[in-house]
mmCIF file of C-alpha atoms in Angstrom:
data_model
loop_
_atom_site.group_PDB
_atom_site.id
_atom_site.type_symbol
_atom_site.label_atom_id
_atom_site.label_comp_id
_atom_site.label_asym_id
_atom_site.label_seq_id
_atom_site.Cartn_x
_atom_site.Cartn_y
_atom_site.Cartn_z
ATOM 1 C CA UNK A 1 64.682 105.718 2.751
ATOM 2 C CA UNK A 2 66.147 105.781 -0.571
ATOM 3 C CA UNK A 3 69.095 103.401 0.351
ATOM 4 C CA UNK A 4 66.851 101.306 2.183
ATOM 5 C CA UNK A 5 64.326 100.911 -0.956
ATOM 6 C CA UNK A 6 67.956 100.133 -2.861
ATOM 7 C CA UNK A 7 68.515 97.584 -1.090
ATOM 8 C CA UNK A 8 65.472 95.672 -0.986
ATOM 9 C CA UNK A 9 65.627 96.007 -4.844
ATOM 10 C CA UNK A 10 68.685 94.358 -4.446
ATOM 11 C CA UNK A 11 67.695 91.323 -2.181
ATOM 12 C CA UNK A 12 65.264 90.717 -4.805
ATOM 13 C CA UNK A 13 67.619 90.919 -7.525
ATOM 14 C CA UNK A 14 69.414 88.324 -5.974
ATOM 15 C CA UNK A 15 66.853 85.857 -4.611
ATOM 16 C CA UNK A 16 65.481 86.276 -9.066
ATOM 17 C CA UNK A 17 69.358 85.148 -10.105
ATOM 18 C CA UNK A 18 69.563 82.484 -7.161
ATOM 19 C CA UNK A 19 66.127 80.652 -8.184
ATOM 20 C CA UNK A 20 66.866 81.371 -11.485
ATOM 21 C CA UNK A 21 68.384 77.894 -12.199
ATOM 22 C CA UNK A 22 65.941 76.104 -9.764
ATOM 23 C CA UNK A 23 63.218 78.049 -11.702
ATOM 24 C CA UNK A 24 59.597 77.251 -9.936
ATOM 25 C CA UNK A 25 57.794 76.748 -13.018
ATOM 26 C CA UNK A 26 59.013 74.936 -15.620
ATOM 27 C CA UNK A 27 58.081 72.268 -18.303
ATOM 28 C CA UNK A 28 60.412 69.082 -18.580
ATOM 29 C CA UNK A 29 60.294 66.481 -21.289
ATOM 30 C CA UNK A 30 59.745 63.037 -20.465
ATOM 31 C CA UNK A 31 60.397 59.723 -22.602
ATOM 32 C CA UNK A 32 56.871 58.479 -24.263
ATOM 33 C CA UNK A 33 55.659 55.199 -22.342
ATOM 34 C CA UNK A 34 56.149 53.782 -26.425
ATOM 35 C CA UNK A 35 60.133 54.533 -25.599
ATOM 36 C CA UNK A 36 60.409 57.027 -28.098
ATOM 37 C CA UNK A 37 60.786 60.714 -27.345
ATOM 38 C CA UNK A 38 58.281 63.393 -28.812
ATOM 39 C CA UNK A 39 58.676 67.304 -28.795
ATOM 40 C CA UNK A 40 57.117 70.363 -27.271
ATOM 41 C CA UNK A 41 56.890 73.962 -27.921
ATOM 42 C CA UNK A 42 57.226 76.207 -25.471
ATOM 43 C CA UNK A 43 56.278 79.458 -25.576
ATOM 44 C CA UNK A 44 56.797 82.429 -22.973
ATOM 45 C CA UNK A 45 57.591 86.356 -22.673
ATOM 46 C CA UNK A 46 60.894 85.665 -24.209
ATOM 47 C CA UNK A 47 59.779 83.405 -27.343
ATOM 48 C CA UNK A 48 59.102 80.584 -28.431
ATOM 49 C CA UNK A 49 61.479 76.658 -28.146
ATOM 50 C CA UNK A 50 61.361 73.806 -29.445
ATOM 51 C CA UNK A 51 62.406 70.925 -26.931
ATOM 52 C CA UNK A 52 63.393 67.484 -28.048
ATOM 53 C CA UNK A 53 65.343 66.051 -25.887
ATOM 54 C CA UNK A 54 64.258 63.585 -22.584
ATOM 55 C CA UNK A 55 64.514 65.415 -18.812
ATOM 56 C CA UNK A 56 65.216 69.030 -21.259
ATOM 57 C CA UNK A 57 63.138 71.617 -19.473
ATOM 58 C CA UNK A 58 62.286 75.022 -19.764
ATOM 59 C CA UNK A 59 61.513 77.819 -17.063
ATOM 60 C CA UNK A 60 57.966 79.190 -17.465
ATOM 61 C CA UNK A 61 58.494 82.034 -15.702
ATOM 62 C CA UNK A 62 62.255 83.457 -16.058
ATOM 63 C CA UNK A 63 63.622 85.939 -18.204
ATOM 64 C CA UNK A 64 66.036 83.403 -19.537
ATOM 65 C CA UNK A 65 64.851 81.081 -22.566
ATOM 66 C CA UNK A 66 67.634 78.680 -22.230
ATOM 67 C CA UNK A 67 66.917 74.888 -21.302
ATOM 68 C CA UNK A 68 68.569 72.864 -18.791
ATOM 69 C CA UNK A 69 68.952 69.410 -18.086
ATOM 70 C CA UNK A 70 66.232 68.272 -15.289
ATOM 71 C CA UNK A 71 68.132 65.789 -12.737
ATOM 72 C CA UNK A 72 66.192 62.816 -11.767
ATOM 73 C CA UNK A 73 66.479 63.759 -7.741
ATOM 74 C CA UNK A 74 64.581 66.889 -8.773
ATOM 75 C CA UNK A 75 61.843 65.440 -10.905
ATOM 76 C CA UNK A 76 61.271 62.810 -8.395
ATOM 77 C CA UNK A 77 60.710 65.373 -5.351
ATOM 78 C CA UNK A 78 58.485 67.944 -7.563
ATOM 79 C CA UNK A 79 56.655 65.084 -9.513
ATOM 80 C CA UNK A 80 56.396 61.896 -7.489
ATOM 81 C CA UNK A 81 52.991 62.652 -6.518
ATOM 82 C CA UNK A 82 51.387 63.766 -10.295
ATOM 83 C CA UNK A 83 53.583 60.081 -11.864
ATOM 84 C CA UNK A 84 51.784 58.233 -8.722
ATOM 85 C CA UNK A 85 48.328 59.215 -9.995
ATOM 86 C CA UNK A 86 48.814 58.376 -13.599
ATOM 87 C CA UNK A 87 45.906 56.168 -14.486
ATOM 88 C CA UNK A 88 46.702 52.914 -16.920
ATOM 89 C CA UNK A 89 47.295 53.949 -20.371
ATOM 90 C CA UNK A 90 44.170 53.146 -22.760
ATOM 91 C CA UNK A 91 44.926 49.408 -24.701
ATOM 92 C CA UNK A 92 43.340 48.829 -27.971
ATOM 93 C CA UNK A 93 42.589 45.686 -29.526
ATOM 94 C CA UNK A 94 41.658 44.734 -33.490
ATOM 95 C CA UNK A 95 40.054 41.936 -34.157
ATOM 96 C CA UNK A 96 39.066 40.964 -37.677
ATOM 97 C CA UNK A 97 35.675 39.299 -39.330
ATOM 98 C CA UNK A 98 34.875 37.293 -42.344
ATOM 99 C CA UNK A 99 33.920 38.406 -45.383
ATOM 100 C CA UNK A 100 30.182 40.051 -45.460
ATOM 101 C CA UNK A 101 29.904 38.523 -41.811
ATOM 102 C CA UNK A 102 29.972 38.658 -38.016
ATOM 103 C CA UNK A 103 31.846 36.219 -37.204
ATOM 104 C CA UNK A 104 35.379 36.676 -35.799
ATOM 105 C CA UNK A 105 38.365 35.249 -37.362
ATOM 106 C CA UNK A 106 40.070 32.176 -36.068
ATOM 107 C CA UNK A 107 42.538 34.553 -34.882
ATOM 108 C CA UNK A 108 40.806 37.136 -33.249
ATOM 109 C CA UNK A 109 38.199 34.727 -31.971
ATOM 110 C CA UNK A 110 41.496 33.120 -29.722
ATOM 111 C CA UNK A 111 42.462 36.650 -28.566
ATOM 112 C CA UNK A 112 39.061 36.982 -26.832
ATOM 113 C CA UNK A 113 39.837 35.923 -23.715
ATOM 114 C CA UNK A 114 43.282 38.057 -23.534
ATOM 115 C CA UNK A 115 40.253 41.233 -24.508
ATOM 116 C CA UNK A 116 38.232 39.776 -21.547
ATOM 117 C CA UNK A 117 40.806 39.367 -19.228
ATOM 118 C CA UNK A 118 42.285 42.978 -19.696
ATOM 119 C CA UNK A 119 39.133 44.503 -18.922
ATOM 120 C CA UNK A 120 38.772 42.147 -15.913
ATOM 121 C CA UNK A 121 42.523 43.244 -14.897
ATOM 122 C CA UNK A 122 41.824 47.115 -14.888
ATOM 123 C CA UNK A 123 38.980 47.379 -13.099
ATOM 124 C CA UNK A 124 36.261 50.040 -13.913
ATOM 125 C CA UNK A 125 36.755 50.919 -17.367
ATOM 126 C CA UNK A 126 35.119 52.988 -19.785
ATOM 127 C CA UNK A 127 35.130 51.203 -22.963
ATOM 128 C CA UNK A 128 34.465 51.931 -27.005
ATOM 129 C CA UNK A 129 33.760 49.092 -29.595
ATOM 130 C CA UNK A 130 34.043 50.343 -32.805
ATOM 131 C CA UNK A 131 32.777 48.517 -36.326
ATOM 132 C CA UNK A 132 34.679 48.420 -39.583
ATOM 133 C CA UNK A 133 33.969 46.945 -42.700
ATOM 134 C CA UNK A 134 36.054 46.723 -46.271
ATOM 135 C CA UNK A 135 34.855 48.598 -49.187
ATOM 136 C CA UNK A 136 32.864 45.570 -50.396
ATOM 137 C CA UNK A 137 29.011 46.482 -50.645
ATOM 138 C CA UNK A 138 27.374 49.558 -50.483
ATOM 139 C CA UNK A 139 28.445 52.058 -47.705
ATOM 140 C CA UNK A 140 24.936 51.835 -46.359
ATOM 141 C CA UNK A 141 24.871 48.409 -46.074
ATOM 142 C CA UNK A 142 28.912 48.767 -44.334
ATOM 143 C CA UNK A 143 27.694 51.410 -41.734
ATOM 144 C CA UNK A 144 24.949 49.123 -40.606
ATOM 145 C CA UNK A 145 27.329 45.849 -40.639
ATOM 146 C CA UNK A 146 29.937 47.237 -38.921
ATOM 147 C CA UNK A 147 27.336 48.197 -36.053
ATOM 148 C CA UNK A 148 26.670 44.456 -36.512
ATOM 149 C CA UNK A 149 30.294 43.597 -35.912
ATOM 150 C CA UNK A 150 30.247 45.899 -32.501
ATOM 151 C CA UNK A 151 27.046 44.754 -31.011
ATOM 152 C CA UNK A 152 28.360 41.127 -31.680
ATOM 153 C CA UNK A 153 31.248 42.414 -29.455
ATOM 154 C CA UNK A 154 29.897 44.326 -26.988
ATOM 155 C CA UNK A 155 27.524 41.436 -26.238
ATOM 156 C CA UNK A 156 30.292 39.635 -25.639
ATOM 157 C CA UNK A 157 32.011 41.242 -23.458
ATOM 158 C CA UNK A 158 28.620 41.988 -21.233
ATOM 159 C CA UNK A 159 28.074 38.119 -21.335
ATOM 160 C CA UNK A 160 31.496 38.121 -19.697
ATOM 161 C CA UNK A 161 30.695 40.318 -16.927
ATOM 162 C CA UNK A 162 32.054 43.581 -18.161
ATOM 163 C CA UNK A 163 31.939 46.072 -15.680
ATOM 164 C CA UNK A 164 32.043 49.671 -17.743
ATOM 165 C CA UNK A 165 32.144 53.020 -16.800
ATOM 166 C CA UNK A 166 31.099 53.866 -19.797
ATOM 167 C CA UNK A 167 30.286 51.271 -23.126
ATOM 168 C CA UNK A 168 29.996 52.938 -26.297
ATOM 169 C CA UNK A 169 29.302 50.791 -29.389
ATOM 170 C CA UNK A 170 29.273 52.823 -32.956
ATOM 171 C CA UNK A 171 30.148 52.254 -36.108
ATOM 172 C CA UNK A 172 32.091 53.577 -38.894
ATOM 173 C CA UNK A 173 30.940 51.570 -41.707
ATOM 174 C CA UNK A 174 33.534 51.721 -44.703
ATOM 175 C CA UNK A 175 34.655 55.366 -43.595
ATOM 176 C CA UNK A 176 37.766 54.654 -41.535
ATOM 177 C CA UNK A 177 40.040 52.457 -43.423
ATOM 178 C CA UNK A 178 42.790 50.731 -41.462
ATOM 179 C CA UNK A 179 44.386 50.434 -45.169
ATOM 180 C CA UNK A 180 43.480 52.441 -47.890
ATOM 181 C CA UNK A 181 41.955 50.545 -51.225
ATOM 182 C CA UNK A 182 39.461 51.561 -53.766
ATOM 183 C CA UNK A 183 35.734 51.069 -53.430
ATOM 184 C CA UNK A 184 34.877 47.803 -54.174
ATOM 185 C CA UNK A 185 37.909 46.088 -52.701
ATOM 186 C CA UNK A 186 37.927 43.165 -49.931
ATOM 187 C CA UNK A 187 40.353 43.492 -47.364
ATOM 188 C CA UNK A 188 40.766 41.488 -44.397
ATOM 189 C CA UNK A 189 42.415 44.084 -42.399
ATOM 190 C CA UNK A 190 39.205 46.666 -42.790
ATOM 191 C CA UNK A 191 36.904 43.936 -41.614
ATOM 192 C CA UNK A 192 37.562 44.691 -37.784
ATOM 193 C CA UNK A 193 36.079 46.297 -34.502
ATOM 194 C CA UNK A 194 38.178 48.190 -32.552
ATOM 195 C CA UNK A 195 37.562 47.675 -28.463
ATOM 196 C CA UNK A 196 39.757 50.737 -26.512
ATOM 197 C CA UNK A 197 39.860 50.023 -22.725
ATOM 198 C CA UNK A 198 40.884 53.263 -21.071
ATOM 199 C CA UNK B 1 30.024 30.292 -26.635
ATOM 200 C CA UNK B 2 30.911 32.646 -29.024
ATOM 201 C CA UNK B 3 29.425 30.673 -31.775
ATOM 202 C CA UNK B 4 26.273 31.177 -29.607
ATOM 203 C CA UNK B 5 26.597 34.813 -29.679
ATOM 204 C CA UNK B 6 27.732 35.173 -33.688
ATOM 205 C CA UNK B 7 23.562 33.593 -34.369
ATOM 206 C CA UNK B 8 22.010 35.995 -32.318
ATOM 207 C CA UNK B 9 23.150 39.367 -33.714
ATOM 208 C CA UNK B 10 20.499 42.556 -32.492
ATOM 209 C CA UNK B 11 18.512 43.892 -34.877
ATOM 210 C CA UNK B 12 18.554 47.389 -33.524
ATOM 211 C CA UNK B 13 20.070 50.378 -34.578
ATOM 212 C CA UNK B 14 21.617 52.979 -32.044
ATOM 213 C CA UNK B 15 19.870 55.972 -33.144
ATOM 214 C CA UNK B 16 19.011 57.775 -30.334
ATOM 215 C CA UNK B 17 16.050 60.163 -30.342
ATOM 216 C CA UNK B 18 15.964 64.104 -30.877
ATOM 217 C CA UNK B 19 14.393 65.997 -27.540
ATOM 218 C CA UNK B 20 12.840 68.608 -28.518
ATOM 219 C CA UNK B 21 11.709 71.537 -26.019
ATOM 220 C CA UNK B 22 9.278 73.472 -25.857
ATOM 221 C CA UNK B 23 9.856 77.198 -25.493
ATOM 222 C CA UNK B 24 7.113 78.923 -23.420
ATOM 223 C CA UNK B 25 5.532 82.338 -24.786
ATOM 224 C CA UNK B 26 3.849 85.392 -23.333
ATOM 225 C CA UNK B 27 1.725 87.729 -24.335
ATOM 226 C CA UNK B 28 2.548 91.496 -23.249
ATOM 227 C CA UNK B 29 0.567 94.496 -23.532
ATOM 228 C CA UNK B 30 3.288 97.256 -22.776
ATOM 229 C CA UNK B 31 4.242 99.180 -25.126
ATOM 230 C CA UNK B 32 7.931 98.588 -26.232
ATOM 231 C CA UNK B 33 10.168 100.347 -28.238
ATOM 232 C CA UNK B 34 11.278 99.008 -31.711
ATOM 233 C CA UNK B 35 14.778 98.961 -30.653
ATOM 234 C CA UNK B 36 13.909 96.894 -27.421
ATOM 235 C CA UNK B 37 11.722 94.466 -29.634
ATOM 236 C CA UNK B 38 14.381 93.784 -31.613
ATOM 237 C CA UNK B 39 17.144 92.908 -28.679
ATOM 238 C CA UNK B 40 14.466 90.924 -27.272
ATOM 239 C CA UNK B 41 13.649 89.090 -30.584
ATOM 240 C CA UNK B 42 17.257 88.691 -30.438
ATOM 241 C CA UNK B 43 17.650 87.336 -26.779
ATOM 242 C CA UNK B 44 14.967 84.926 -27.582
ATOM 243 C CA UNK B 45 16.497 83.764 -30.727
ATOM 244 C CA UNK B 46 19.902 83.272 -29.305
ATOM 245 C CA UNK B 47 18.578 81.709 -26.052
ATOM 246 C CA UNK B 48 16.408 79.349 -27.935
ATOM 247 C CA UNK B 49 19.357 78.301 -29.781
ATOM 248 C CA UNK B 50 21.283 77.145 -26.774
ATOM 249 C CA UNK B 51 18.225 75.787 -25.489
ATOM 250 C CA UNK B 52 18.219 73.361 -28.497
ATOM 251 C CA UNK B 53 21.984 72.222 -27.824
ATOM 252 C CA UNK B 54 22.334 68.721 -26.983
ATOM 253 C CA UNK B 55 23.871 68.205 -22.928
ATOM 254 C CA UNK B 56 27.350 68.824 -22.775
ATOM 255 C CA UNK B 57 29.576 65.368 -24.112
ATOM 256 C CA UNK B 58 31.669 63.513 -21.589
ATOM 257 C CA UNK B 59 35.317 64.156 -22.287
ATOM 258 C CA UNK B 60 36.726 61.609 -20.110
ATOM 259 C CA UNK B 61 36.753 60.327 -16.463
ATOM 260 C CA UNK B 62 38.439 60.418 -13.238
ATOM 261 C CA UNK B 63 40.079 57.355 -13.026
ATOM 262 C CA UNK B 64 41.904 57.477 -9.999
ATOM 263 C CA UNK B 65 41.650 60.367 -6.903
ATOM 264 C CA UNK B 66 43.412 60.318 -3.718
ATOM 265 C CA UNK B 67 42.679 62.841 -0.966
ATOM 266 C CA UNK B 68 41.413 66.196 -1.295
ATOM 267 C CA UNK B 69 40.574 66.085 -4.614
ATOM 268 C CA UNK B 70 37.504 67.838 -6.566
ATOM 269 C CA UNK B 71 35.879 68.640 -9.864
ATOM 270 C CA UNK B 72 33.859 71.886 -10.411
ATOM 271 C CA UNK B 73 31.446 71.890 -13.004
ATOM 272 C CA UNK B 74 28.972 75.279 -13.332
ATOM 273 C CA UNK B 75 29.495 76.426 -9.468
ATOM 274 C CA UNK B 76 29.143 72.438 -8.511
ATOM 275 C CA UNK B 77 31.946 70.760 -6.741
ATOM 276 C CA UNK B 78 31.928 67.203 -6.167
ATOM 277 C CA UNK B 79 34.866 65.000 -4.689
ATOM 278 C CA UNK B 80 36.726 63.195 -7.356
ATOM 279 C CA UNK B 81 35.876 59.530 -7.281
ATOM 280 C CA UNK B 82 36.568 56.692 -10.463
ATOM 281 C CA UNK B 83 34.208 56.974 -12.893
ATOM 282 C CA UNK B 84 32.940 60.666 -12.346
ATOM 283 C CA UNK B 85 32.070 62.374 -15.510
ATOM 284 C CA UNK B 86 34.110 64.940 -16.873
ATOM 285 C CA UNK B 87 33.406 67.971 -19.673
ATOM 286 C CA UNK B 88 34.262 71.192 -21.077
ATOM 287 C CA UNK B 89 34.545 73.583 -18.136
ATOM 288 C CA UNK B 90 35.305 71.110 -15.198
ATOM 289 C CA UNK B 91 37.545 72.320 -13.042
ATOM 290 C CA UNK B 92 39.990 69.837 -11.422
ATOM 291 C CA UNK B 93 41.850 70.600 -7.912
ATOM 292 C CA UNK B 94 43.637 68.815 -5.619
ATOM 293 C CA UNK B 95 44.354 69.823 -1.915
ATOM 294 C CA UNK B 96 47.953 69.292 -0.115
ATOM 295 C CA UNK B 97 47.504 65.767 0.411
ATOM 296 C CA UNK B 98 45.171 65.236 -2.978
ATOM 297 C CA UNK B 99 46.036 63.833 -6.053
ATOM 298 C CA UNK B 100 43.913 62.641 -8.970
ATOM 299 C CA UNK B 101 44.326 61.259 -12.351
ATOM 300 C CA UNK B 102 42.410 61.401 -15.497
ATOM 301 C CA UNK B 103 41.891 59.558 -18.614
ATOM 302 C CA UNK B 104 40.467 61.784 -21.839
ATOM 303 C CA UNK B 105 37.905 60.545 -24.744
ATOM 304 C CA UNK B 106 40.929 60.493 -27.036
ATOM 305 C CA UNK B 107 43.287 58.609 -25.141
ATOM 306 C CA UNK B 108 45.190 61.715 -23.293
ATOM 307 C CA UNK B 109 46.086 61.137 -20.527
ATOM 308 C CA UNK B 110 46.468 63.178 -17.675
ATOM 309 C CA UNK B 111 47.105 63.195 -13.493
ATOM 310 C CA UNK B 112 47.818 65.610 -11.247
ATOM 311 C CA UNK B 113 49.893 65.848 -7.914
ATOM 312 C CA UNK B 114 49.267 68.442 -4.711
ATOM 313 C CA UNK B 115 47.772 71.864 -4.875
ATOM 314 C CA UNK B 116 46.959 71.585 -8.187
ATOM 315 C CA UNK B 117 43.962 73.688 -10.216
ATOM 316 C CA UNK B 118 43.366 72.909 -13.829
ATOM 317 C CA UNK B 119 40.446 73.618 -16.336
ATOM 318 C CA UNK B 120 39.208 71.671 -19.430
ATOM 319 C CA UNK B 121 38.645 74.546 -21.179
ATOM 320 C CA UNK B 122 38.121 73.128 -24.927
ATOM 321 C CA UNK B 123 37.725 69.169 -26.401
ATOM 322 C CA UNK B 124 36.559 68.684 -29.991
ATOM 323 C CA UNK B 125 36.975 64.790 -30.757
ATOM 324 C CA UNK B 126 35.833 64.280 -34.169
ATOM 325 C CA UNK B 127 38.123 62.669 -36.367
ATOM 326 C CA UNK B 128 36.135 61.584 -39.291
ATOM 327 C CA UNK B 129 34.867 65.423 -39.641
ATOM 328 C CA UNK B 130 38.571 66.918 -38.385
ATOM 329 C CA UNK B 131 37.099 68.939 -35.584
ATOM 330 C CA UNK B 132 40.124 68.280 -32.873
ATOM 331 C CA UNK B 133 40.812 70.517 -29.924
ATOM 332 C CA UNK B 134 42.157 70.041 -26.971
ATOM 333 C CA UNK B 135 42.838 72.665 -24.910
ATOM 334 C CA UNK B 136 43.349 72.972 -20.875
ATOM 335 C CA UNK B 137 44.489 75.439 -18.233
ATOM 336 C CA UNK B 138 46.990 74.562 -15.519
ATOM 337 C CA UNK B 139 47.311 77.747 -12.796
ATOM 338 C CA UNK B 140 48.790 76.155 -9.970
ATOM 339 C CA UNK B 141 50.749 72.910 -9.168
ATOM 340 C CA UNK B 142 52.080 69.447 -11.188
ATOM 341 C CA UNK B 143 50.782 68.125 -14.134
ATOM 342 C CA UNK B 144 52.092 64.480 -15.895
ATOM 343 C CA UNK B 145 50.520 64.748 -19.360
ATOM 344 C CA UNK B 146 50.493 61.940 -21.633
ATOM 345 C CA UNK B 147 49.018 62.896 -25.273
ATOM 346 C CA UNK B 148 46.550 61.099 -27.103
ATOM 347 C CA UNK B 149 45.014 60.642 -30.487
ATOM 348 C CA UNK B 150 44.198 64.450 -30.989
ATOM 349 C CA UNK B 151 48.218 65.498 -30.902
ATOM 350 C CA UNK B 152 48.858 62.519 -33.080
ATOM 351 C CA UNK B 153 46.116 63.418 -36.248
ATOM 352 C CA UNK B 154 46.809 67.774 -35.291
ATOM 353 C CA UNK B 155 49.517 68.063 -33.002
ATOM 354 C CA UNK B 156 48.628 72.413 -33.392
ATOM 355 C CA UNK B 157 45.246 71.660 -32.220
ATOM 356 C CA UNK B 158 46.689 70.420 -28.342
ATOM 357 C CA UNK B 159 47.970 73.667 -26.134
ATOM 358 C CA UNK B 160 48.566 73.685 -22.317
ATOM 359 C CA UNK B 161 48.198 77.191 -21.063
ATOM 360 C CA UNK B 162 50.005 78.149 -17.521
ATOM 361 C CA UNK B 163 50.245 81.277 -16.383
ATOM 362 C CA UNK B 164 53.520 82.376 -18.472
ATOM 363 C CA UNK B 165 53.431 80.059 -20.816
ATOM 364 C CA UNK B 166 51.864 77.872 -23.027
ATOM 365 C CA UNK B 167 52.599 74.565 -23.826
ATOM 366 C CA UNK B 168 52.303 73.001 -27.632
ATOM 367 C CA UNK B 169 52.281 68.924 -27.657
ATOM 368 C CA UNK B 170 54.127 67.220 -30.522
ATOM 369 C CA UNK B 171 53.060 64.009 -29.738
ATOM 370 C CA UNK B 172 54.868 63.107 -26.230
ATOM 371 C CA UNK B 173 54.915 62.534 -22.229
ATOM 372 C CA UNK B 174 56.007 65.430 -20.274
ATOM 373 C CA UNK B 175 56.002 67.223 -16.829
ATOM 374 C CA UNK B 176 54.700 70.709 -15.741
ATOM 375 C CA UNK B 177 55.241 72.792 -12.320
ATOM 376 C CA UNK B 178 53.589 76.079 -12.029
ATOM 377 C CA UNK B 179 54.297 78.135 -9.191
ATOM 378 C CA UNK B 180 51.991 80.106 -7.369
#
């Protein structure tokens, strides 16, 4: 009975070592869609590791805290499915006003129909238009033109048959620099609404 | 066109309005111990106070489902289609053949393969004031996670929690398996 016991214990002793390099749950790192490569921290029974490294991985549930290299073969037959449903990343989009005003820039006013078209492209969408303004005027004043700014947007797009999941249009009035200056200070690149498309 | 639209800017703001509820109050004769008042004063206070909550924010959306695939929300499951609402305390699964993908408030982004459970179980998304959170719960099955704004302005404030693990985001793409 003993021996018998023994030997079970030993099976299963085996069949832990065996799987332990095929561990059955385990992180992996991947490269970032922006081509760079991030970092995670992992931490289980056995501490805590940093990984750095593309296709590193880590078992979640081994006794062992060392990483291994993940083999494409492997990712593709445990992952395929998960990568498969990834939905398309969220785009943003700035585009910049005048002074004190709602209207677009020559600029931005030309990369309307790229904005448009996008939305168009990915189908139902939920959507944010954002408002910015410099530090120029009072921050009153700012929260209620950049609201300005996004309804002049968001108008837009629904004149262009925007089909959202979701439309939100809000402002930040001076609050949310894009870059930093004192109050009091025009600058173009502040003046801008910020449409996200995820 | 769009000069058309730049003359004709709205005039309204987008406040929205406070609900306020009413809280219904009855009279009892019986005789009730101080101790009892109190708790009850208590209960009343507390429940009041969640009463006056606003509804639970939409995190995000399912924005693609294939299969067997469902989100549980307070003991209500409904099959994952595009465009269903998700919050704190959904529940996604996926059967064998199911898979569904999701796309968070702040940009994360997140889709699942076969035989898959995972909970929302915390999402703060407010820059301005610095409240960021993002927590979820994977038990069973494949997760692709793609981070968003939250791991970039407080990478500490993102964790992925499996059963033996847990999983802090620096900013990145990466792949999970959990085992049953």
């Amino acid at each position: 009975m003993r021996y018998a016991s023994l030997r079970w214990l030993g099976l299963l002793c085996f069949a832990t070592i065996a799987s332990g390099c095929a561990s059955k749950s385990y992180v992996v790192l991947l490269e970032s869609p922006d081509g760079t490569t991030g970092a995670i921290v992992v931490q289980t029974s056995q501490g805590v590791t940093r990984i750095d490294k593309k296709h590193q991985g880590i078992a979640l549930d081994s006794r062992s805290s060392q990483t291994f290299t993940v083999a494409q073969t492997r990712l593709d037959k445990d992952f395929s499915a998960a990568m498969s449903a990834q939905p398309i990343l969220p785009k943003s989009y700035l585009l910049y006003f005048e002074l004190g005003d709602t209207k677009l820039t020559a600029d931005s006013e030309a990369k309307i129909p790229e904005v448009i078209q996008t939305i168009r492209d990915r189908g139902p969408s939920a959507v944010s238009v954002i408002g910015h303004t410099d530090t120029a005027s009072g921050d009153v004043w700012n929260e209620r033109l950049g609201l300005m700014r996004a309804q002049t947007i968001a108008k837009l797009l629904k004149a262009n048959g925007l089909q959202a999941i979701e439309l939100i249009v809000t402002s930040h009035g001076e609050s949310n620099l894009l870059v930093k200056t004192p109050n009091e200070t025009r600058e173009p690149k502040n003046r801008r609404v910020e449409v996200t498309i995820r | 066109m769009i000069a058309a639209f730049m003359l004709n800017v709205p005039a309204t703001s987008g406040l929205s309005h406070l609900r306020l509820r009413k809280i219904n109050r009855e009279k009892t004769t019986v005789f009730i111990p101080q101790k009892i008042l109190f708790w009850l004063f208590a209960c009343l206070i507390f429940s009041a106070a969640s009463h006056a909550e606003e509804p639970k924010a939409v995190i995000g959306y399912v924005m693609k489902a294939e299969g067997e695939a469902f989100v549980t929300l307070d003991g209500i499951t409904q099959p994952a289609v595009i465009g269903l609402p998700l919050q704190v305390g959904s529940s996604l699964n996926t059967g064998t053949e199911g898979s569904m993908g999701v796309t968070l408030a702040d940009n994360t982004v997140m889709s699942f393969g076969p035989n898959t459970e995972v909970s929302l179980d915390a999402f703060l998304y407010k820059p301005d004031q610095g409240d960021l959170k993002l927590s979820t719960r994977i038990s069973r099955g494949t997760l692709n996670f793609i981070s968003g704004v939250i791991a970039k302005l407080k990478p500490e404030a993102v964790e992925i929690n499996t059963p033996t693990g847990t999983i802090g985001v620096r900013g990145t793409h990466f792949l999970v398996k959990v085992d049953s």
